[in-house]
Amino acid sequence: MTNTTYSTTSQTAGLVSYFNALRDEVAARINRSRVYRKTFNELNAMSDRELADIGLSRLQIADIAADTAAQI
């Protein structure tokens, strides 16, 4: 009986660990998505002149937002 209890506890601990890792991954993806949207929206709201002043073109906005989100 002790062996069964230990095995069940071990399996439960494995499931808890799995779901904790899953929760952390989902939270990280949500955070990266927020950073992407915020960066994209802020750059997209700028005029072409403002973008040119900082050395960017409108075509680069999605790539820059993705790079910024990937750093999180």
Backbone as JSON, one array per atom type, in Angstrom:
{
  "sequence": "MTNTTYSTTSQTAGLVSYFNALRDEVAARINRSRVYRKTFNELNAMSDRELADIGLSRLQIADIAADTAAQI",
  "N": [[0.82, -1.19, 0.0], [1.94, 1.23, 0.74], [3.74, 1.65, -1.32], [2.01, 2.09, -3.48], [0.77, 4.46, -2.65], [2.99, 6.15, -2.63], [3.64, 6.09, -5.33], [1.35, 7.25, -6.46], [1.52, 9.77, -5.28], [3.89, 10.61, -6.45], [3.12, 10.67, -9.13], [1.15, 12.62, -8.97], [2.69, 14.8, -8.18], [4.19, 15.05, -10.49], [2.22, 15.78, -12.32], [1.38, 18.21, -11.21], [3.73, 19.67, -11.49], [3.91, 19.67, -14.28], [1.57, 21.13, -14.99], [2.15, 23.54, -13.74], [4.37, 24.37, -15.23], [3.13, 24.59, -17.7], [1.29, 26.65, -17.15], [3.1, 28.74, -16.64], [4.29, 29.0, -19.17], [2.11, 29.76, -20.75], [1.52, 32.21, -19.53], [3.87, 33.6, -20.15], [3.69, 33.7, -22.94], [1.39, 35.26, -23.24], [2.32, 37.63, -22.12], [4.4, 38.25, -23.94], [2.83, 38.67, -26.19], [1.38, 40.92, -25.44], [3.46, 42.8, -25.26], [4.29, 42.82, -27.93], [1.94, 43.82, -29.24], [1.72, 46.35, -28.0], [4.14, 47.62, -28.71], [3.94, 47.49, -31.52], [1.56, 49.0, -31.96], [2.29, 51.51, -30.89], [4.45, 52.28, -32.57], [3.16, 52.19, -35.03], [1.37, 54.24, -34.77], [2.87, 56.45, -35.15], [3.88, 59.08, -37.38], [4.95, 58.94, -40.84], [7.09, 60.62, -41.14], [8.04, 60.91, -38.49], [8.84, 58.29, -38.04], [10.86, 58.1, -39.96], [12.65, 59.91, -38.88], [13.71, 58.47, -36.75], [14.98, 56.53, -38.07], [13.51, 54.45, -39.24], [11.26, 52.51, -41.29], [7.86, 52.13, -42.3], [7.47, 49.52, -43.06], [9.1, 48.04, -41.41], [7.97, 47.85, -38.93], [6.45, 45.6, -37.92], [8.45, 43.64, -37.75], [10.21, 44.79, -35.89], [8.56, 44.95, -33.65], [8.13, 42.22, -33.22], [10.76, 41.36, -32.66], [11.24, 42.81, -30.32], [9.31, 41.7, -28.6], [10.25, 39.1, -28.5], [12.47, 39.29, -26.91], [11.58, 39.23, -24.37]],
  "CA": [[0.0, 0.0, 0.0], [2.82, 2.39, 0.78], [4.28, 1.82, -2.65], [0.95, 2.69, -4.3], [0.62, 5.84, -2.2], [4.16, 6.88, -3.12], [3.51, 6.19, -6.77], [0.3, 8.23, -6.72], [2.07, 11.07, -4.92], [4.87, 10.94, -7.47], [2.38, 11.04, -10.33], [0.5, 13.9, -8.69], [3.74, 15.82, -8.23], [4.53, 15.23, -11.89], [1.13, 16.54, -12.95], [1.45, 19.58, -10.7], [4.87, 20.29, -12.15], [3.53, 19.87, -15.68], [0.62, 22.23, -15.11], [2.85, 24.78, -13.39], [5.17, 24.75, -16.4], [2.18, 25.01, -18.72], [0.79, 27.96, -16.74], [4.18, 29.71, -16.84], [4.46, 29.2, -20.61], [0.96, 30.55, -21.22], [1.71, 33.57, -19.03], [4.96, 34.21, -20.93], [3.17, 33.99, -24.28], [0.48, 36.4, -23.11], [3.16, 38.81, -21.91], [5.04, 38.59, -25.23], [1.79, 39.19, -27.08], [1.1, 42.3, -25.0], [4.6, 43.64, -25.65], [4.22, 42.95, -29.38], [0.85, 44.73, -29.6], [2.03, 47.7, -27.52], [5.21, 48.15, -29.57], [3.39, 47.67, -32.86], [0.61, 50.12, -31.96], [3.0, 52.78, -30.68], [5.18, 52.63, -33.78], [2.2, 52.39, -36.11], [0.71, 55.52, -34.55], [3.78, 57.51, -35.56], [3.8, 59.47, -38.79], [6.1, 58.49, -41.64], [8.2, 61.54, -40.85], [8.59, 60.54, -37.18], [9.56, 57.02, -38.23], [12.09, 58.4, -40.7], [13.56, 60.58, -37.95], [14.4, 57.48, -35.92], [15.63, 55.59, -38.98], [12.65, 53.29, -39.52], [10.19, 52.64, -42.27], [6.63, 51.47, -41.87], [7.61, 48.09, -43.33], [9.89, 47.42, -40.35], [7.26, 47.88, -37.64], [6.11, 44.25, -37.45], [9.69, 42.95, -37.38], [10.72, 45.39, -34.66], [7.66, 44.52, -32.58], [8.41, 40.8, -32.96], [12.06, 41.28, -32.0], [11.07, 43.32, -28.96], [8.56, 40.7, -27.84], [11.08, 37.9, -28.34], [13.45, 39.55, -25.87], [10.92, 39.09, -23.06]],
  "C": [[0.86, 1.26, 0.0], [3.39, 2.69, -0.6], [3.26, 2.48, -3.57], [0.76, 4.15, -3.94], [1.78, 6.69, -2.72], [4.06, 7.1, -4.62], [2.47, 7.24, -7.15], [0.8, 9.64, -6.4], [3.07, 11.53, -5.97], [4.17, 11.38, -8.77], [1.7, 12.39, -10.15], [1.52, 15.03, -8.76], [4.15, 16.1, -9.67], [3.48, 16.04, -12.63], [1.15, 18.0, -12.5], [2.59, 20.32, -11.37], [4.56, 20.6, -13.61], [2.6, 21.07, -15.84], [1.22, 23.57, -14.69], [3.69, 25.28, -14.56], [4.27, 25.25, -17.52], [1.64, 26.41, -18.42], [1.85, 29.04, -16.99], [4.38, 30.01, -18.32], [3.32, 30.04, -21.18], [1.11, 32.0, -20.78], [2.8, 34.3, -19.82], [4.48, 34.57, -22.33], [2.22, 35.19, -24.25], [1.28, 37.68, -22.94], [3.86, 39.23, -23.2], [4.04, 39.18, -26.21], [1.45, 40.63, -26.73], [2.22, 43.25, -25.44], [4.58, 43.87, -27.16], [3.16, 43.98, -29.77], [1.16, 46.16, -29.19], [3.08, 48.34, -28.42], [4.67, 48.45, -30.97], [2.47, 48.89, -32.91], [1.29, 51.46, -31.77], [3.76, 53.21, -31.93], [4.23, 52.94, -34.94], [1.47, 53.73, -35.98], [1.58, 56.7, -34.97], [3.6, 57.83, -37.04], [5.03, 58.93, -39.52], [7.32, 59.36, -41.37], [8.86, 61.19, -39.52], [9.37, 59.22, -37.28], [10.88, 57.25, -38.95], [13.12, 59.07, -39.79], [14.32, 59.6, -37.07], [14.98, 56.33, -36.76], [14.82, 54.34, -39.29], [11.71, 53.58, -40.66], [9.0, 51.86, -41.75], [6.71, 49.95, -42.07], [8.36, 47.34, -42.22], [9.13, 47.26, -39.04], [6.98, 46.48, -37.11], [7.36, 43.49, -37.0], [10.25, 43.48, -36.06], [9.86, 44.97, -33.47], [7.92, 43.06, -32.22], [9.74, 40.62, -32.24], [11.98, 41.74, -30.55], [10.36, 42.3, -28.09], [9.39, 39.46, -27.57], [12.11, 38.06, -27.23], [12.88, 39.38, -24.47], [11.05, 37.66, -22.59]]
}
